């Protein structure tokens, strides 16, 4: 099984920086909560790790100096110690209360932001990425905010702020103690940084391997019926085992690198720091210091060495979290190409006419398909787009919807250049029925109402009735509340197309685009649906893509496309009389298929079989829509 480049490549430095920037923006957005969330636990740690031991050291110093101390004399130290611990607990609770809200709101906003970013991507982007991999990435992008902020609060600031406090206390006792501590921390950091950079590359490879596992699982589950139909369960399971094994290998490599390389260096440095603290404390004692100074120096050095020992684990948590988040932000580094204009025009079409003016377009990585394409569709005109596969029929509909942008020229609706409109405004003018209707794993009612969420139940049922959805919906146990399954798998192909037609009817838009809208219907269903479609087209501008010429023979005008060029236009009778490309295609249909174009683009639909003579239609019993 192949994978895409975006899934094979680990996130680069730019993606990591972008992920951190996004997380920083979330903290800045909630600075009034983020500030206490990050600092209060640090202050609590000062109480438990430094103030508490400082009080005990002073108590020990007095006991040593006075060779004993009564309980009454020790009481102030005991009360101070208890109050310090209690205050630290209060600071932790308040900080955690703020932290919970920062993280919950931050994850919510990042989940929304991630989905918005994906929805803004061009359709081609989704052709190059597994849905399962994208799902994992966008969810990790939001979820890992919690891990990063937790680590920053408890492990980074929670250690560094108290360490600064401890350094100040040590300086008041003896500056040499601080110098020794800074030297050990500097040596350790300098030695570890090159190892960490190397480990970052290994972690990137690990996360990319995990994304490939996720993508393959989603791809296999989406196509599980195809796997079973070709008895490919073992082959797919073997592919999964291979990907999981690669993920395990890279995971162990990253873990072992941290354990055998980074920790192996940090551990002895931590031991040396403890020993140095003891040596300096004893040397300090030899200069006249007492028990108090020795206990403070050794305790604070021990705290510092513990931070150094945990350094790899802290970095490992941040590294893993940010790398996963960067798997998503990597996708954002290449911006979408289909964008709303900076200053969009208000939607004010003069009519429902459609016009292609000198349009040039090429699919990515291919030679140009359209070179100066011109086509004028007056308002209220029904146009049939026909021709060999690869001629550009479906591409024209996608360009009209701005699923892709043209390279040159203009496309206008009602006299307005569609590139100067908001995409949502443009698409509000169009009711679109694709050849392969997409269904959400929602109820029948929800799938139809998707075209107009504010529609009443009566309007939904009216649209369903016109598209003959009610004929099978009423037979379902839960009727219109029946869940259709992922991608509508609980419905037949013909039923899905009827639901898509019901959407178009409910949309009630001035421009209608049908791309093989009846291709999955059987003959009886098509006869039932055609009357609704003719009624739907009344008073609307309609562009109807068809391989079966009989389904568009009664259009006001037929446009014959061949290799991106309009080679003929006219009515069915006029084109037959001209004995040109259309007439030859009509003759070929008696054999069941259109001939393939030598210049296919991959964006068009394969030709389909048609019974000789076609299907009956509203105007002529020998024809159909």
CSV table of C-alpha atoms in Angstrom, one decimal, residues 339-521:
chain,number,residue,atom,x,y,z
A,339,UNK,CA,-9.4,31.6,-1.1
A,340,UNK,CA,-12.0,34.3,-0.5
A,341,UNK,CA,-11.0,37.7,-2.0
A,342,UNK,CA,-9.6,40.2,0.6
A,343,UNK,CA,-12.5,42.5,-0.2
A,344,UNK,CA,-15.3,40.4,-1.6
A,345,UNK,CA,-18.1,41.8,-3.7
A,346,UNK,CA,-21.7,41.6,-2.2
A,347,UNK,CA,-23.7,38.9,-3.8
A,348,UNK,CA,-25.9,40.7,-6.4
A,349,UNK,CA,-26.3,38.7,-9.6
A,350,UNK,CA,-28.5,40.3,-12.2
A,351,UNK,CA,-29.8,36.9,-13.3
A,352,UNK,CA,-28.9,33.2,-13.2
A,353,UNK,CA,-26.8,33.2,-16.4
A,354,UNK,CA,-23.5,31.4,-16.5
A,355,UNK,CA,-20.5,32.4,-18.6
A,356,UNK,CA,-17.0,30.9,-19.2
A,357,UNK,CA,-14.8,33.5,-20.8
A,358,UNK,CA,-11.4,32.5,-22.2
A,359,UNK,CA,-10.9,30.0,-19.4
A,360,UNK,CA,-7.5,28.3,-19.1
A,361,UNK,CA,-7.0,25.4,-16.6
A,362,UNK,CA,-4.7,22.5,-16.0
A,363,UNK,CA,-4.9,19.8,-13.4
A,364,UNK,CA,-1.8,19.7,-11.1
A,365,UNK,CA,1.1,18.0,-12.9
A,366,UNK,CA,-0.7,17.7,-16.2
A,367,UNK,CA,-0.8,19.6,-19.5
A,368,UNK,CA,-3.5,22.2,-19.9
A,369,UNK,CA,-7.1,20.9,-20.3
A,370,UNK,CA,-8.8,24.2,-21.2
A,371,UNK,CA,-7.1,26.7,-23.5
A,372,UNK,CA,-9.4,29.7,-23.9
A,373,UNK,CA,-12.7,27.9,-23.2
A,374,UNK,CA,-15.8,30.1,-24.0
A,375,UNK,CA,-19.3,29.1,-23.1
A,376,UNK,CA,-22.4,31.2,-22.6
A,377,UNK,CA,-25.4,29.8,-20.8
A,378,UNK,CA,-28.3,32.4,-20.6
A,379,UNK,CA,-30.5,32.5,-17.5
A,380,UNK,CA,-33.1,29.7,-17.5
A,381,UNK,CA,-31.3,27.7,-20.2
A,382,UNK,CA,-30.9,23.9,-19.8
A,383,UNK,CA,-27.5,22.8,-21.1
A,384,UNK,CA,-26.4,19.2,-21.6
A,385,UNK,CA,-22.6,18.7,-21.3
A,386,UNK,CA,-21.6,15.6,-23.3
A,387,UNK,CA,-18.6,14.0,-24.9
A,388,UNK,CA,-16.0,11.4,-24.4
A,389,UNK,CA,-14.5,10.7,-20.9
A,390,UNK,CA,-11.7,13.2,-20.1
A,391,UNK,CA,-13.2,15.9,-22.2
A,392,UNK,CA,-13.6,18.3,-19.3
A,393,UNK,CA,-17.3,18.0,-18.4
A,394,UNK,CA,-17.0,17.3,-14.6
A,395,UNK,CA,-14.0,19.7,-14.5
A,396,UNK,CA,-16.3,22.5,-15.7
A,397,UNK,CA,-18.8,21.9,-12.9
A,398,UNK,CA,-16.0,21.9,-10.3
A,399,UNK,CA,-14.6,25.1,-11.6
A,400,UNK,CA,-18.0,26.7,-11.5
A,401,UNK,CA,-18.3,25.7,-7.8
A,402,UNK,CA,-14.7,27.0,-7.3
A,403,UNK,CA,-13.5,23.6,-6.0
A,404,UNK,CA,-10.4,24.6,-8.0
A,405,UNK,CA,-9.4,28.0,-9.4
A,406,UNK,CA,-8.8,28.7,-13.1
A,407,UNK,CA,-5.4,29.7,-14.3
A,408,UNK,CA,-6.7,32.5,-16.6
A,409,UNK,CA,-9.9,33.9,-17.9
A,410,UNK,CA,-13.2,34.5,-16.0
A,411,UNK,CA,-16.3,32.5,-14.9
A,412,UNK,CA,-19.4,34.6,-14.2
A,413,UNK,CA,-22.8,34.0,-12.7
A,414,UNK,CA,-25.3,36.7,-13.3
A,415,UNK,CA,-22.5,39.0,-14.5
A,416,UNK,CA,-20.4,38.6,-11.4
A,417,UNK,CA,-16.9,37.2,-11.5
A,418,UNK,CA,-17.1,34.2,-9.1
A,419,UNK,CA,-13.5,34.8,-8.0
A,420,UNK,CA,-14.6,38.1,-6.4
A,421,UNK,CA,-17.4,36.5,-4.3
A,422,UNK,CA,-17.2,34.7,-1.0
A,423,UNK,CA,-17.2,31.0,-1.6
A,424,UNK,CA,-20.2,30.5,0.6
A,425,UNK,CA,-22.1,33.2,-1.3
A,426,UNK,CA,-21.2,31.7,-4.7
A,427,UNK,CA,-22.3,28.2,-3.6
A,428,UNK,CA,-25.6,29.5,-2.2
A,429,UNK,CA,-26.5,30.1,-5.9
A,430,UNK,CA,-25.9,26.5,-6.9
A,431,UNK,CA,-27.7,23.2,-6.2
A,432,UNK,CA,-25.2,20.4,-7.0
A,433,UNK,CA,-25.8,16.7,-7.4
A,434,UNK,CA,-22.5,14.7,-7.9
A,435,UNK,CA,-22.3,11.4,-9.6
A,436,UNK,CA,-21.3,9.7,-6.3
A,437,UNK,CA,-23.5,11.4,-3.7
A,438,UNK,CA,-21.8,11.8,-0.3
A,439,UNK,CA,-23.9,10.7,2.7
A,440,UNK,CA,-23.2,11.6,6.4
A,441,UNK,CA,-23.6,9.0,9.1
A,442,UNK,CA,-26.7,10.7,10.2
A,443,UNK,CA,-30.5,10.3,9.7
A,444,UNK,CA,-32.2,10.5,6.3
A,445,UNK,CA,-33.8,13.7,7.5
A,446,UNK,CA,-30.5,15.2,8.4
A,447,UNK,CA,-28.9,14.2,5.1
A,448,UNK,CA,-31.7,15.9,3.1
A,449,UNK,CA,-31.9,19.0,5.4
A,450,UNK,CA,-28.1,19.5,5.0
A,451,UNK,CA,-28.9,21.5,1.9
A,452,UNK,CA,-31.0,24.0,3.9
A,453,UNK,CA,-30.7,23.5,7.7
A,454,UNK,CA,-33.6,25.9,8.4
A,455,UNK,CA,-36.1,23.9,6.4
A,456,UNK,CA,-39.2,22.7,8.1
A,457,UNK,CA,-40.1,19.1,8.3
A,458,UNK,CA,-42.9,19.6,5.8
A,459,UNK,CA,-40.4,21.1,3.3
A,460,UNK,CA,-38.0,18.2,3.9
A,461,UNK,CA,-40.8,15.7,3.3
A,462,UNK,CA,-42.0,17.5,0.2
A,463,UNK,CA,-38.5,17.4,-1.3
A,464,UNK,CA,-38.2,13.8,-0.4
A,465,UNK,CA,-41.5,13.0,-2.0
A,466,UNK,CA,-40.5,14.8,-5.2
A,467,UNK,CA,-37.3,12.8,-5.4
A,468,UNK,CA,-39.2,9.6,-4.5
A,469,UNK,CA,-37.3,9.1,-1.2
A,470,UNK,CA,-40.5,8.5,0.7
A,471,UNK,CA,-41.1,5.3,-1.2
A,472,UNK,CA,-38.2,3.6,0.6
A,473,UNK,CA,-38.0,5.8,3.7
A,474,UNK,CA,-41.5,4.9,4.9
A,475,UNK,CA,-40.6,1.2,4.8
A,476,UNK,CA,-37.7,1.7,7.2
A,477,UNK,CA,-38.3,0.8,10.8
A,478,UNK,CA,-37.4,4.4,12.0
A,479,UNK,CA,-38.5,6.1,8.8
A,480,UNK,CA,-36.7,9.5,8.2
A,481,UNK,CA,-34.9,9.1,11.5
A,482,UNK,CA,-33.0,6.0,10.2
A,483,UNK,CA,-29.2,6.4,10.3
A,484,UNK,CA,-27.8,5.7,6.9
A,485,UNK,CA,-24.4,4.5,8.0
A,486,UNK,CA,-20.9,5.8,7.2
A,487,UNK,CA,-20.9,7.1,3.6
A,488,UNK,CA,-24.5,5.9,3.4
A,489,UNK,CA,-23.6,2.2,3.2
A,490,UNK,CA,-27.1,1.2,4.4
A,491,UNK,CA,-28.6,2.6,1.3
A,492,UNK,CA,-28.3,1.4,-2.3
A,493,UNK,CA,-26.6,3.5,-4.9
A,494,UNK,CA,-30.0,4.5,-6.4
A,495,UNK,CA,-31.3,5.4,-2.9
A,496,UNK,CA,-28.3,7.6,-2.2
A,497,UNK,CA,-28.9,9.4,-5.5
A,498,UNK,CA,-32.5,10.0,-4.7
A,499,UNK,CA,-31.4,11.6,-1.4
A,500,UNK,CA,-28.9,13.8,-3.2
A,501,UNK,CA,-31.7,14.9,-5.6
A,502,UNK,CA,-33.9,15.6,-2.6
A,503,UNK,CA,-31.2,17.9,-1.3
A,504,UNK,CA,-31.0,19.7,-4.6
A,505,UNK,CA,-34.8,20.2,-4.6
A,506,UNK,CA,-34.7,21.5,-1.1
A,507,UNK,CA,-31.8,23.8,-1.9
A,508,UNK,CA,-34.0,25.7,-4.3
A,509,UNK,CA,-31.1,27.5,-5.9
A,510,UNK,CA,-31.2,29.4,-9.2
A,511,UNK,CA,-28.4,27.4,-10.8
A,512,UNK,CA,-28.6,23.6,-11.0
A,513,UNK,CA,-25.6,21.4,-11.7
A,514,UNK,CA,-26.2,17.7,-12.2
A,515,UNK,CA,-23.2,15.4,-12.8
A,516,UNK,CA,-24.6,12.1,-13.9
A,517,UNK,CA,-27.4,12.6,-11.3
A,518,UNK,CA,-29.4,9.6,-12.4
A,519,UNK,CA,-26.6,7.2,-13.2
A,520,UNK,CA,-27.2,4.9,-10.3
A,521,UNK,CA,-31.0,4.7,-10.7
